[in-house]
Every structure is written in C-alpha cells, then in structure tokens.
Short mmCIF file of C-alpha atoms in Angstrom, two decimals:
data_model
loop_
_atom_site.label_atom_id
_atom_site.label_comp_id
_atom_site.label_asym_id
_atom_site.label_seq_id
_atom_site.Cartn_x
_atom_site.Cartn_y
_atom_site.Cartn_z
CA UNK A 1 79.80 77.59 105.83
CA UNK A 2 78.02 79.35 103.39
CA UNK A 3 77.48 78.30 99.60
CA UNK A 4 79.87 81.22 98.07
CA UNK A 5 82.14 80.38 100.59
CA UNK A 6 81.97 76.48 99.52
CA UNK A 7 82.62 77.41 96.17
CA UNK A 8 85.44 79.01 97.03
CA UNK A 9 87.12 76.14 98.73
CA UNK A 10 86.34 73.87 96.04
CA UNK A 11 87.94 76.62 93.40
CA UNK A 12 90.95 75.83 95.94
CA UNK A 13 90.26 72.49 95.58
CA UNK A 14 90.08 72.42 91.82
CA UNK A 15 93.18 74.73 90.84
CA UNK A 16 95.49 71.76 91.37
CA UNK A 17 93.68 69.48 88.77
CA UNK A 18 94.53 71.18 86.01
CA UNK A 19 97.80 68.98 85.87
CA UNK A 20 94.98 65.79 87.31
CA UNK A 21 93.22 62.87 85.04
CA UNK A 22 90.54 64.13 82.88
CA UNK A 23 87.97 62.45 84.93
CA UNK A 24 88.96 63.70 88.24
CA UNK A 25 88.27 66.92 86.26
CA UNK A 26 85.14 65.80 85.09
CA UNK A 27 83.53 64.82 88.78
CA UNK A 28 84.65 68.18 90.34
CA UNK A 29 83.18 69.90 87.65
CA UNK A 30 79.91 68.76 88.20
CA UNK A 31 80.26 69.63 91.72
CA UNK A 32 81.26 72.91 91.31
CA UNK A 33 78.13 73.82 89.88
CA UNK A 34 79.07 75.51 86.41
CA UNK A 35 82.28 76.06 86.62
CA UNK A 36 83.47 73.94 83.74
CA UNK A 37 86.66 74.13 83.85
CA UNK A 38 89.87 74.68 85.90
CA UNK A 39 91.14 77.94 84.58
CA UNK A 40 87.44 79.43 85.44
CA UNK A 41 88.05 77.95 89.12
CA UNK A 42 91.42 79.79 89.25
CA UNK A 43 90.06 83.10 88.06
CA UNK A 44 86.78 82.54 90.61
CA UNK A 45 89.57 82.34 93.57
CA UNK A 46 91.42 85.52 92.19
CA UNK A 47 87.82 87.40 92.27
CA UNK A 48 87.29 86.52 96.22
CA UNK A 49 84.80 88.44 97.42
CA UNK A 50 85.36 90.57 100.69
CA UNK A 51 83.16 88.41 102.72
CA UNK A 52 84.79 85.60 101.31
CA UNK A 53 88.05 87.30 102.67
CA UNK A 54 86.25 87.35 106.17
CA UNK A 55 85.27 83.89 105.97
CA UNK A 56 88.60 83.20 105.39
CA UNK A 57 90.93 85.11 107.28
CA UNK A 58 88.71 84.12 110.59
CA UNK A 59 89.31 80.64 109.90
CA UNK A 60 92.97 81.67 109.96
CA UNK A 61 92.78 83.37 112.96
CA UNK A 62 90.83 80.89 114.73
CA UNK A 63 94.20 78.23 114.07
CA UNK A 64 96.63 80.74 114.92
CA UNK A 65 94.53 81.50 118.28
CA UNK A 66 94.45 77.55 118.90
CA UNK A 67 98.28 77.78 119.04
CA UNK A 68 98.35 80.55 121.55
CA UNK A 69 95.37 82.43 122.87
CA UNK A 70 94.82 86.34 123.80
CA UNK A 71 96.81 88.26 126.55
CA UNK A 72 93.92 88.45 128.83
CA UNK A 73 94.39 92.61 129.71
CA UNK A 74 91.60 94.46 128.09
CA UNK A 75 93.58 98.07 128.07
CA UNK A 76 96.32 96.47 126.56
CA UNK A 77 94.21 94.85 123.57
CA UNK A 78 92.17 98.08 123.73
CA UNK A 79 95.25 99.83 122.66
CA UNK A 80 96.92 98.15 120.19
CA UNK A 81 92.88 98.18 118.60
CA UNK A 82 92.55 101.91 118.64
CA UNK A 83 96.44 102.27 117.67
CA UNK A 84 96.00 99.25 114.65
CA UNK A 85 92.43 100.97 113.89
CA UNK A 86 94.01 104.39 113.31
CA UNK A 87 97.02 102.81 110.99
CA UNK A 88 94.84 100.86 108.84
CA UNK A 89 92.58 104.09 108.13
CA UNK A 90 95.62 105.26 106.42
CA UNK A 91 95.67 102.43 103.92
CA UNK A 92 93.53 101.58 101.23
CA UNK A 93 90.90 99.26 102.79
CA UNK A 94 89.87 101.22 105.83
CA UNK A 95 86.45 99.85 105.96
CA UNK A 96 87.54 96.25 106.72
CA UNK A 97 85.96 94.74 110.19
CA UNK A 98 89.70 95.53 111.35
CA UNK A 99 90.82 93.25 114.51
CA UNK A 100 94.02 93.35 116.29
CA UNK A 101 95.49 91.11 119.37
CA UNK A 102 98.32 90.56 121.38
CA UNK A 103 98.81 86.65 121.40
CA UNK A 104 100.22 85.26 124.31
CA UNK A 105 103.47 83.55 123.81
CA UNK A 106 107.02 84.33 124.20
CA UNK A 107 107.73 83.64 120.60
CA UNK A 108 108.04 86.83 118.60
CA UNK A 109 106.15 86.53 115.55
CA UNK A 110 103.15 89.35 113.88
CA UNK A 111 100.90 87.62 111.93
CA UNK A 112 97.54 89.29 109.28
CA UNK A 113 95.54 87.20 107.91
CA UNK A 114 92.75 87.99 105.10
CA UNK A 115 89.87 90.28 105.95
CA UNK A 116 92.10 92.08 108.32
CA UNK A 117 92.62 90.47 111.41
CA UNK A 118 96.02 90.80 112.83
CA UNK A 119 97.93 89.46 115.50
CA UNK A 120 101.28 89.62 117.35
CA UNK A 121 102.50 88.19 120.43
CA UNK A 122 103.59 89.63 123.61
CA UNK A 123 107.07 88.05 122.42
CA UNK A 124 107.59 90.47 120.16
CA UNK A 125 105.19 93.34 121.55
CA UNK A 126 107.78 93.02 125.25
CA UNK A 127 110.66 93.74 122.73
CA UNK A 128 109.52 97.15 121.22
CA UNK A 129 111.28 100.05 122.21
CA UNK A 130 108.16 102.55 121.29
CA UNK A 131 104.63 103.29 119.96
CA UNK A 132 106.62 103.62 116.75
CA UNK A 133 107.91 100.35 116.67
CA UNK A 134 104.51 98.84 117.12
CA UNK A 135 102.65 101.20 114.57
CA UNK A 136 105.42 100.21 112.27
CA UNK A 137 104.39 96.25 112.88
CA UNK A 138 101.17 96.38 112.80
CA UNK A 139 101.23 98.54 109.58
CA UNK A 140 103.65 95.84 108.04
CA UNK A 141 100.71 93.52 108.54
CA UNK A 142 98.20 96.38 107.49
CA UNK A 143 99.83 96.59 104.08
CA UNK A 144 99.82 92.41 103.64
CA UNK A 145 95.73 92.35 104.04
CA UNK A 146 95.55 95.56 101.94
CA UNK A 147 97.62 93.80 99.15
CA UNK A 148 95.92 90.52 99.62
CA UNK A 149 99.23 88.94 99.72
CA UNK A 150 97.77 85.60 101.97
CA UNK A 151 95.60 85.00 98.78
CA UNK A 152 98.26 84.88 96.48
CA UNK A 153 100.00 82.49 99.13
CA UNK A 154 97.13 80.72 99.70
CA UNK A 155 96.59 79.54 95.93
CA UNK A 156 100.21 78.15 96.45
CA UNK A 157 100.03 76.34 99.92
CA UNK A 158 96.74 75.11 98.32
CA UNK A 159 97.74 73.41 95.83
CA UNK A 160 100.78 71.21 97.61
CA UNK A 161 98.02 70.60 100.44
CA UNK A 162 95.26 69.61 97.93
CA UNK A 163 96.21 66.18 96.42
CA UNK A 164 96.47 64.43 99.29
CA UNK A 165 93.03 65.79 100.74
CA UNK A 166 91.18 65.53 97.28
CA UNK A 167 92.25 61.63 98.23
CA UNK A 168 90.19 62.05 101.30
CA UNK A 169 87.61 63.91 99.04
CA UNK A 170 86.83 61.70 96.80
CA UNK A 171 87.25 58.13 98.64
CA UNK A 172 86.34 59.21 102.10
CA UNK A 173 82.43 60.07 103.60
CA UNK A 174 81.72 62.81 105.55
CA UNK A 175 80.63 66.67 105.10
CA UNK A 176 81.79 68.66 102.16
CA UNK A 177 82.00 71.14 105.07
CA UNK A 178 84.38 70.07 106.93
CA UNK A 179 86.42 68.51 104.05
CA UNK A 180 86.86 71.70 102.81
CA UNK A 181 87.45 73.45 105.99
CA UNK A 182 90.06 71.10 106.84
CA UNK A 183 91.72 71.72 103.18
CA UNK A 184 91.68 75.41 103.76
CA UNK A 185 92.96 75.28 107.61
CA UNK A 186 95.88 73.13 106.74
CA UNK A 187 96.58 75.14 103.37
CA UNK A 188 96.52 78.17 106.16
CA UNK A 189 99.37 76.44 108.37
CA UNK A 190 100.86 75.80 105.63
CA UNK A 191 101.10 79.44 104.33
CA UNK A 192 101.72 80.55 108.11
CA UNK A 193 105.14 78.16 108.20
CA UNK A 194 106.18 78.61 104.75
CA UNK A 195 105.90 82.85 104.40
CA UNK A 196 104.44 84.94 101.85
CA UNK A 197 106.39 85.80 98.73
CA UNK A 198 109.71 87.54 99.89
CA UNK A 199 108.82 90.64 97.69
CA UNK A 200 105.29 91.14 98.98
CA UNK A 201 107.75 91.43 102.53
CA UNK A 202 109.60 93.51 101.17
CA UNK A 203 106.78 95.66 99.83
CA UNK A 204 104.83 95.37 103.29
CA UNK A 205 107.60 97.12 104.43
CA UNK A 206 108.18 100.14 102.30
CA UNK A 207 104.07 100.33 102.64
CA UNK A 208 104.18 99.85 106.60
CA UNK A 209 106.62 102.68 106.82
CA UNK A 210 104.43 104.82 105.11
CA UNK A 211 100.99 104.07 107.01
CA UNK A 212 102.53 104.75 110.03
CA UNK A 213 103.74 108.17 108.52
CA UNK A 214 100.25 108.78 107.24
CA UNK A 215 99.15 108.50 111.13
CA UNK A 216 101.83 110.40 112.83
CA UNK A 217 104.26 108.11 113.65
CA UNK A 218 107.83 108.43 113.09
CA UNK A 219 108.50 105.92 109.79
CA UNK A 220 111.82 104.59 111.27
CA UNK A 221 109.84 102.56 114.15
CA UNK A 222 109.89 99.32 111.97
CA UNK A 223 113.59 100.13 111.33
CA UNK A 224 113.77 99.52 115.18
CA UNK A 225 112.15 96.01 115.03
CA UNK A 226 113.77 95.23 112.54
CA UNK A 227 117.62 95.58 113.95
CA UNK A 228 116.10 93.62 117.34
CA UNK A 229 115.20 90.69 114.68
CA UNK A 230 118.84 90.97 113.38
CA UNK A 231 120.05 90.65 116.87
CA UNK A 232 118.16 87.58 117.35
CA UNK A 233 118.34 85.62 113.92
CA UNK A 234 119.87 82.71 116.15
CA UNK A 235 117.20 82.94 119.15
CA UNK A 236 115.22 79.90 119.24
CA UNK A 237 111.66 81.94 120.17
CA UNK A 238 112.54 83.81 116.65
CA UNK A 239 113.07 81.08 114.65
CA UNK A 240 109.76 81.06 112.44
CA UNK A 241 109.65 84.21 111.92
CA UNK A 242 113.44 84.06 110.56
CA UNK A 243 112.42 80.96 108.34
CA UNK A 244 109.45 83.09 107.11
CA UNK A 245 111.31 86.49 106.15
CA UNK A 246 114.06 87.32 104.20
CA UNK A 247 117.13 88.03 106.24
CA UNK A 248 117.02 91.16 108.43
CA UNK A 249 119.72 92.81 107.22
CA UNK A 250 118.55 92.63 103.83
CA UNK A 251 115.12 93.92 104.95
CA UNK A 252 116.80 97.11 106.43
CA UNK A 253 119.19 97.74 103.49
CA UNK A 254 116.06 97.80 101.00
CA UNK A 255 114.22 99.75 103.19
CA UNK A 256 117.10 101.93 103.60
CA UNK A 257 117.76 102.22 100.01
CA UNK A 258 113.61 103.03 99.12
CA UNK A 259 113.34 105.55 102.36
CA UNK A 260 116.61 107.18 102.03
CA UNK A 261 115.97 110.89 103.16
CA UNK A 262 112.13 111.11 101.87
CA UNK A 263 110.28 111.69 104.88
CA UNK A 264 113.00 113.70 106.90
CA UNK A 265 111.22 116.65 105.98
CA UNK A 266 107.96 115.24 108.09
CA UNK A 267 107.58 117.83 110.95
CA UNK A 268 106.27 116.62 114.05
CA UNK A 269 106.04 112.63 113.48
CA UNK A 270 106.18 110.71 117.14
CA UNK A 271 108.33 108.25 118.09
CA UNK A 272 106.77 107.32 121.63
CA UNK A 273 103.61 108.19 123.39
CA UNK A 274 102.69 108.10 127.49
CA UNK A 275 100.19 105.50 126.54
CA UNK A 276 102.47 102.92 125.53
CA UNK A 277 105.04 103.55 128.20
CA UNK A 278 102.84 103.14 130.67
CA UNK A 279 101.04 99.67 129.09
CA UNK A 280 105.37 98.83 129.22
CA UNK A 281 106.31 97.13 132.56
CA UNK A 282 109.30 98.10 132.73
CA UNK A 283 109.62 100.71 130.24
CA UNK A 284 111.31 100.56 127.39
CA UNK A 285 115.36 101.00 127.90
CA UNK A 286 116.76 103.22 126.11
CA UNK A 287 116.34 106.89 126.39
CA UNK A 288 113.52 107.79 123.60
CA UNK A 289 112.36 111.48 123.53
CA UNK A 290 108.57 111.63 122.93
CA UNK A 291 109.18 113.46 119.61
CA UNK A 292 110.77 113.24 116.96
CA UNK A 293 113.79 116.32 116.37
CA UNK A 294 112.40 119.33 114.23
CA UNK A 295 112.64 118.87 110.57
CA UNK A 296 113.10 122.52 109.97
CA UNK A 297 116.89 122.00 109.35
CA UNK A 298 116.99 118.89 107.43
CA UNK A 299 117.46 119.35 103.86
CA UNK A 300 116.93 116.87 101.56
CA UNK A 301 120.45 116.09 100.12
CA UNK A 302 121.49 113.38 97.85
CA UNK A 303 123.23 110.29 99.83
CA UNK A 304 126.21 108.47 98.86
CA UNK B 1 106.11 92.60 157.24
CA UNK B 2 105.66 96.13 155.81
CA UNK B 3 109.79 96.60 155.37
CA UNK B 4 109.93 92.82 153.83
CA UNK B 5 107.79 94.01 151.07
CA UNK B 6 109.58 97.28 150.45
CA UNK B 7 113.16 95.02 150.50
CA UNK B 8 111.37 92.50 147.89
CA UNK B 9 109.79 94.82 145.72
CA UNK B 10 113.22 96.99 145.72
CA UNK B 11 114.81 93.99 144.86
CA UNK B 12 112.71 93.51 141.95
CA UNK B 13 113.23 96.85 140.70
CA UNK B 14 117.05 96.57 140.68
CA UNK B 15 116.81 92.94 138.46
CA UNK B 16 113.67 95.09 136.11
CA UNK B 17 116.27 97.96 135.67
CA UNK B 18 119.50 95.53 135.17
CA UNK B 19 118.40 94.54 131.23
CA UNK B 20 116.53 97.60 130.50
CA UNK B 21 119.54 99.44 131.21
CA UNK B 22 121.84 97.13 128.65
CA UNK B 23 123.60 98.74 125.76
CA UNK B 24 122.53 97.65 122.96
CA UNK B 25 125.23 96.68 120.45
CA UNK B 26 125.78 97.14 116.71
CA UNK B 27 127.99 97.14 113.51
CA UNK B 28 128.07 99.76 111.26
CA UNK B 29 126.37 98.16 107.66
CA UNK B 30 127.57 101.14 105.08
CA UNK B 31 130.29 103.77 104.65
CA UNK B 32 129.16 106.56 106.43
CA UNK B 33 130.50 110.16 108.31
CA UNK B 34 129.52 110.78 112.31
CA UNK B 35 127.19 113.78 112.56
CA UNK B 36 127.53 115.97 115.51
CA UNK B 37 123.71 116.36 115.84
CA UNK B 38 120.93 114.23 114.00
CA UNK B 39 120.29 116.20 110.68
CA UNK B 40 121.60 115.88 107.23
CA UNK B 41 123.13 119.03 106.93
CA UNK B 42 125.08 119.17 110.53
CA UNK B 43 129.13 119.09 111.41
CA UNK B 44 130.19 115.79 110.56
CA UNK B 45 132.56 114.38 113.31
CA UNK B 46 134.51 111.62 111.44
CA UNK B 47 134.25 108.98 108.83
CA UNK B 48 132.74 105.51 110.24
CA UNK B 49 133.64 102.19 107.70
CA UNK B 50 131.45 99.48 107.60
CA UNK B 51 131.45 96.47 110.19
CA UNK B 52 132.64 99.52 112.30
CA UNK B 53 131.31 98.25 116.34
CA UNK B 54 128.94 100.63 117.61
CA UNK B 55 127.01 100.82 120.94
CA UNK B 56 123.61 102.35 120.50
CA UNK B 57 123.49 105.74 123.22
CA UNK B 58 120.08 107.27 121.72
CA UNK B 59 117.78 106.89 119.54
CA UNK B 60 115.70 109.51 117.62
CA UNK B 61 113.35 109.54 114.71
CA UNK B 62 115.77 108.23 111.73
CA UNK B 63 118.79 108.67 113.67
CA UNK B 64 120.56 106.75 116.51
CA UNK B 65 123.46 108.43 118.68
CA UNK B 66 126.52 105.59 119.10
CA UNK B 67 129.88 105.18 120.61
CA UNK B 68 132.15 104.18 117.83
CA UNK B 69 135.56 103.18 119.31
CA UNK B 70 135.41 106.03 121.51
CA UNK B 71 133.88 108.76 119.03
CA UNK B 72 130.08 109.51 119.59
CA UNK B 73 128.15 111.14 116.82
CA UNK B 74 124.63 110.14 115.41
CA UNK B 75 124.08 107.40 112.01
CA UNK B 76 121.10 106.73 110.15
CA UNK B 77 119.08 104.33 112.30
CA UNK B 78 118.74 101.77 109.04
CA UNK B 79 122.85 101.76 108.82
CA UNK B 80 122.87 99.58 112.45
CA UNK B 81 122.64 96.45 112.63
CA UNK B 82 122.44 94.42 115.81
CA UNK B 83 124.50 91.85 117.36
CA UNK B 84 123.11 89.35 119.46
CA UNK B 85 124.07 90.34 122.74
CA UNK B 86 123.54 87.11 124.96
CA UNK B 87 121.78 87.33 128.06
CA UNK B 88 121.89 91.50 128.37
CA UNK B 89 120.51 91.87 124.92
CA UNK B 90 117.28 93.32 123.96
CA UNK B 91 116.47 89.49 122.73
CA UNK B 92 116.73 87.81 126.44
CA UNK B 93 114.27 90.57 127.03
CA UNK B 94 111.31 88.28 127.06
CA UNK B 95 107.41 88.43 127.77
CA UNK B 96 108.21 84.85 129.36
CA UNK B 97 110.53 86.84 131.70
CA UNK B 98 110.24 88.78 134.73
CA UNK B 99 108.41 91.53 132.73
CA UNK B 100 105.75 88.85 132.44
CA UNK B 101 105.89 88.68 136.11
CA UNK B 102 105.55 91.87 137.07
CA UNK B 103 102.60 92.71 134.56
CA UNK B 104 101.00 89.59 135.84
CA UNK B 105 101.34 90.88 139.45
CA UNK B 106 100.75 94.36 138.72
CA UNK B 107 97.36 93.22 137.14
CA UNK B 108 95.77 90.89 138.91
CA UNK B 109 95.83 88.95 135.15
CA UNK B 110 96.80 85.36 134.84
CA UNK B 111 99.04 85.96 131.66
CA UNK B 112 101.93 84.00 132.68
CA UNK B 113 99.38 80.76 133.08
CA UNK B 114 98.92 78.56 129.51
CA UNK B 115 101.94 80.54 127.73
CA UNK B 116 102.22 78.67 124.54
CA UNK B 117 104.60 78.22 122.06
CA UNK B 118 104.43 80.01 118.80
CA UNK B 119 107.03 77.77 116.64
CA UNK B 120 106.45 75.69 113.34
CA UNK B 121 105.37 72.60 114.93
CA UNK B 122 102.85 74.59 117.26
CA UNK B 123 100.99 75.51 114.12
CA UNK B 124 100.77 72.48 112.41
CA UNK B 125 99.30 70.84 115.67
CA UNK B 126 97.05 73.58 116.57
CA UNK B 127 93.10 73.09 116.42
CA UNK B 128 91.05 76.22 115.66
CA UNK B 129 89.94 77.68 118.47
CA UNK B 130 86.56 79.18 117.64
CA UNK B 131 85.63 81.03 121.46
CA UNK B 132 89.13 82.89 121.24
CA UNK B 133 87.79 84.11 117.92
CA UNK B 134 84.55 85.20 118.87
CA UNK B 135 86.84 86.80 121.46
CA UNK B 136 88.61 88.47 119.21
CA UNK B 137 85.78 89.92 117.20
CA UNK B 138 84.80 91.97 120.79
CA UNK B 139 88.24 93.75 120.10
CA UNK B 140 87.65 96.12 116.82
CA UNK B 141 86.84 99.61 117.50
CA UNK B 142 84.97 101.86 115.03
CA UNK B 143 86.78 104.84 113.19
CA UNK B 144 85.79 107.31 115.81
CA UNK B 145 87.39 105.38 118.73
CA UNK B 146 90.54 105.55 116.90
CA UNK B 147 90.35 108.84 115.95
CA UNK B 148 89.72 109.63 119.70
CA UNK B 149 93.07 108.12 120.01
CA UNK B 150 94.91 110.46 117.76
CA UNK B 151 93.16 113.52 118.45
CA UNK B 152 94.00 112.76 122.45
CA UNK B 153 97.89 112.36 121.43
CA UNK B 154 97.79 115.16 118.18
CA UNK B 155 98.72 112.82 115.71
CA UNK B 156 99.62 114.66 112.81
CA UNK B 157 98.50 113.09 109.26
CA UNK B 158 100.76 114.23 106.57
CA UNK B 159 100.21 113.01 103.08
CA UNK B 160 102.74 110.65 101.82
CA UNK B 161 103.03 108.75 98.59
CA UNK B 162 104.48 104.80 98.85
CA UNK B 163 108.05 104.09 98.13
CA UNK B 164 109.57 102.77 95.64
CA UNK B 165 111.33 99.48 95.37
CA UNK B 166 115.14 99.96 95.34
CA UNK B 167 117.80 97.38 95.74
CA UNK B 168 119.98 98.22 98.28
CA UNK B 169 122.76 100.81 98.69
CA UNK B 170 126.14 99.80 98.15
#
C-alpha cells in the first residue's frame, strides 16, 4: 500500500470522529501526518486522486472476484472488453485503465467499481436479448465510475464500518496496512449490499442511455434489461440487485419521462450485432432485426 | 453410435429452442394508442389503457410489436412492463441452466465447475481474491482495439447531449 494511498484510508478512518472524544481526535491527528483536523480529512477524501481511485476500485474488485471468479472463455471477455472499451470512450474519463468481466454466477447483478473496473455476471449477461442490452449495462456502470458515485457511497459505508474497526485500531497490534485495508474492504461490501444513492441510479441511467448512443447503439437496450429485472423482482438470483436499485418500474418510467422521443431522430443506431449472437448459445429469443428502423419518418412530436 | 449422437444432440436442440421460443409477457404502464408501424407519426390502430396485458411479438429500437387482447400494433418499449412468467419466462432463462451446458460443451471450458453465488451474504463472506485480479488486469484493451471493433461493425457516433432528470409521466 502506498503512503498516499494510506492517507487516504485513514481520511476514511478519521471522517467519523468528528462526532468522537477530543482525544481520539487528537491521536489520529498525529498520525495523519498534518492533517489537523477532521473537516481537512473529509475534504482530502473528496480530492482522491486517480491513482488513488485505482488503488481503490482494485481492492473492490479483488472482493467482488473472491465471491465469484471470471467466466473462463477468453472471446467472450475479449468482447465485452472491446464492446465496454468503445462505450466508455464516449464518456468523460476515457483514459481510465478501463477493465470489464463477465463473473461467473447465476445471480444477475453488474457491478463498477472506482478507477473503472466493471463487472457483470453471466446471470445477467445469459438474460440479454442483444448487443444493445449489454452496451446499455455496461454504460450504466460506465456513467457510475465517471460520476464517482462509489466515492460518495464509500464516505457513507465508511463511516457506519469505522467505529467498530477504529476499536481494533487503536487497542489491537498489527499493520496499519492491513487495518486499513480491512476498513476499506468491508466499507466496500458494505457499499456493494447497501447501493449507491438512488438518484446517482437514476442518473447512471439517463447517462448509460446516452453512451451507448454516442457509440452506435440503439439507447432503448437498457430499457430491455430493465423490463427483464421487472419480470424478476421476486427471483431469488435477483434479489440484491432488487435490494440495491430503486424499483424497476420506476427506473423505466423516469427514463421514459427524460428520453421521451429525443433520440428517435438517431439514424442508423444498432440494436444487435453477429458478434454477440454468435458468443449467445442459444441465441437470443425473440426476433431482433440487426438494425434499428429508419428514422427518416419519425418526427419529433410532443407526447401525452 | 453416430445416430445416438444425432438423436441426443437433436434432443437438446428441441429443450434449447423450448424457452427461447417463450412469449414474453407484459402490462401496459401508461395510456397509450396502437401504432400500425413503429414511428411516431404512423396510423394508430386503437387506444391501449394502462395495466392493459400484452404479449411482446417484436422488438425494435424504441418500439416493441404486442398482442393486446387480440389487436397487434407497436408501443414504446419503456411503456412495457414485464410479468414474471414462471418457468417459460425470460428469468428461468439462466446461465446455471442448460445454456450453461451447452456453452460449457461447445467450449471445451469448465464454466459450469465452482459457479458461485452472487447474493448479500456471498459478499460479506468473500476474501479478496488477488490472482483473479491480476487476471482481470490481462483483460483491458487499448483505444485502437476498440475502435477496431466499431469500425468492423460501422458503428455510427452521433453527438448527443445527456438527459435531463424528469419525474415520470403520468
């Protein structure tokens, strides 16, 4: 771990003593090397650096991997790396070391985590109609890294995690390391069970849609995944993700109401490409033309 | 020998095709009209209330083609929802499954081996694994391997602005 990074976990560390005895203040702050006081801690962890980020997110990774590990099929993660790639060059952040996988577990969750790693598992990948539907995931979980919406979650899981480790901190031996580690893996899990902020979902989504415009890709993909989430709200291999997002049918009629007719005037946007059918054993079922219909004769109109 | 393996792997085409081949089933979420084809300004072909059943025929771009009742026209694909169809729904199509199976077969890859769980209490119990994420980081590909990808395929790249929040239609 590096010093920077250190210092970042202890800013984690520190935000919840603000509320803390004076002394407990006291001792961190001369362990946090200058910073003299909490509110300079908080603003240090707003101010993460991008390698920070890195750090970070691959810890995140690294715990969500431990739970289930990669599909083992090169051209399929070779895919979904050129396809997730592609998407995030559309965003704001393009230069990020970006890393995507298919997780293998018959859960259907998509996770990002800081520094732009995502992941989703073959749960959820099995249950995608198209390309679309996959360019609209993984530029759901594009527009979360771009956004930094983990670090915002992160300062919150942090500080309900922290009290009890600062305990461990304080009283117990051992490396500031892995102390720190530890706090910043379980604050992690406890992001990944909890959810980020239902309007940073919300906004992931009217910003997914329009990445995977950006790239070619019909918008109305994620509007796909989303109705086969609100067809299996009561599924037992959906149920974190349901505990982690607001209701489907909620995220489709906001995403309804912000898309409305805007991009119907997009000519040429695909829905599905060769490619994907064929990673698709057995294809996709429902009929699903390779392009999307001409947008010569839509009109914008305004919509009841 | 030869025959058994044509019978078998017929046989596993027939249960492959069986779910891909299920409707898929919906209610209508808004007020809305039936258009004869999927664009704004075509024939409409009836009004369509909400909670109004639907099975899903087609899909296509921001439209979907349904059976309503016995009336077929196209709807907006974000005034669907889905109903959980049990066992022929697109939910009971799993990775656990047969399609699992089949890839793993098809593959030679042991993907159906170690399958874990993905839930709440998975997480909290899980250890980092370090050598999946050095696996991982072999994965990225530069900006010119994805641009190979588009180019190949003709992805267009129209310029687009975000969206707007807006709470939802009534």
């Amino acid at each position: 771990m590096t010093r920077r990074t250190a210092l970042f976990a202890l800013a984690c560390l520190a935000a919840p003593l603000a509320a803390a005895p004076a002394h407990a203040q006291l001792n961190l702050g001369k362990l946090i090397d200058g910073a003299k006081t909490a509110k300079k801690v908080g603003d240090s962890l707003r101010s993460i650096s991008e390698a920070e980020e890195i750090k970070l997110g691959g810890d995140l990774a690294a715990t969500i991997l431990g739970a289930a590990p990669l599909v083992d099929d090169p051209a399929l993660q070779l895919y979904v790396n050129r396809l997730g790639k592609w998407l995030a060059l559309h965003g704001e952040r393009p230069d990020l070391p970006w890393k995507f996988g298919v997780v293998n577990t018959t859960d259907v969750n998509a996770f990002s985590m800081p520094g732009g790693y995502v992941l989703i598992s073959s749960g959820l990948f099995e249950r995608m109609r198209s390309e679309s539907e996959l360019a609209g995931v993984l530029a759901h979980e594009i527009a979360h890294v771009v956004r930094r919406h983990h670090i915002k979650a992160l300062q919150t899981a942090l500080r309900s995690a922290a009290l009890s480790d600062m305990n461990d901190y304080f009283n117990g031996g051992g490396g500031l390391g892995s102390q720190v580690s530890k706090l910043v893996i379980d604050g992690g899990k406890e992001m990944f069970v909890r959810g980020l902020d239902k309007d940073d979902e919300y906004e992931a989504d009217r910003m997914g849609v329009v990445i995977a415009a950006r790239s070619g890709y019909s918008p109305w993909g994620l509007g796909g995944v989303l109705q086969t989430l609100s067809a299996g709200a009561e599924d037992r291999g959906f149920a974190l993700m349901t505990k982690t997002h607001p209701l489907p049918i909620d995220r489709i009629a906001r995403l309804d109401a912000a898309l409305g007719d805007r991009l119907d005037t997009l000519d040429g946007l695909v829905d599905d490409l060769p490619g994907f059918v064929a990673l698709r054993t057995p294809p996709p079922p429902p009929p699903n033309p390779a392009i999307a219909p001409p947008a010569r004769k839509a009109k914008p109109k305004p919509r009841r | 020998m030869r025959w058994l393996g044509v019978a078998c792997m017929a046989v596993f085409m027939t249960l492959l095709a069986a779910p891909a081949s299920a409707a898929e089933e919906g209610l209508v979420i808004r007020a809305a009209e039936l258009m004869a084809q999927p664009f704004l300004d075509a024939p409409k072909a009836g009004p369509i209330a909400p909670n109004q059943p639907v099975t899903i025929l087609e899909r296509r771009g921001g439209w979907v083609r349904v059976d309503a009742g016995g009336r077929t026209g196209w709807v907006r694909v974000l005034n669907v929802r889905l109903v959980s169809a049990g066992a022929a729904g697109p939910a009971a199509r799993g990775s656990g499954g047969i399609t699992a199976l089949l890839r793993t077969g098809s593959s030679g890859k042991t993907v159906t081996t170690g399958v874990k769980g993905m839930g709440e209490e998975d997480i909290r119990r899980a250890a980092p694994d370090y050598a999946e994420l050095g696996q991982l980081g072999t994965l990225g590909v530069d900006a010119a391997t994805a641009r190979d990808h588009s180019q190949k395929n003709a992805l267009k790249e129209p310029a687009v602005e975000y969206l707007k929040a807006k709470g939802p239609r009534k």
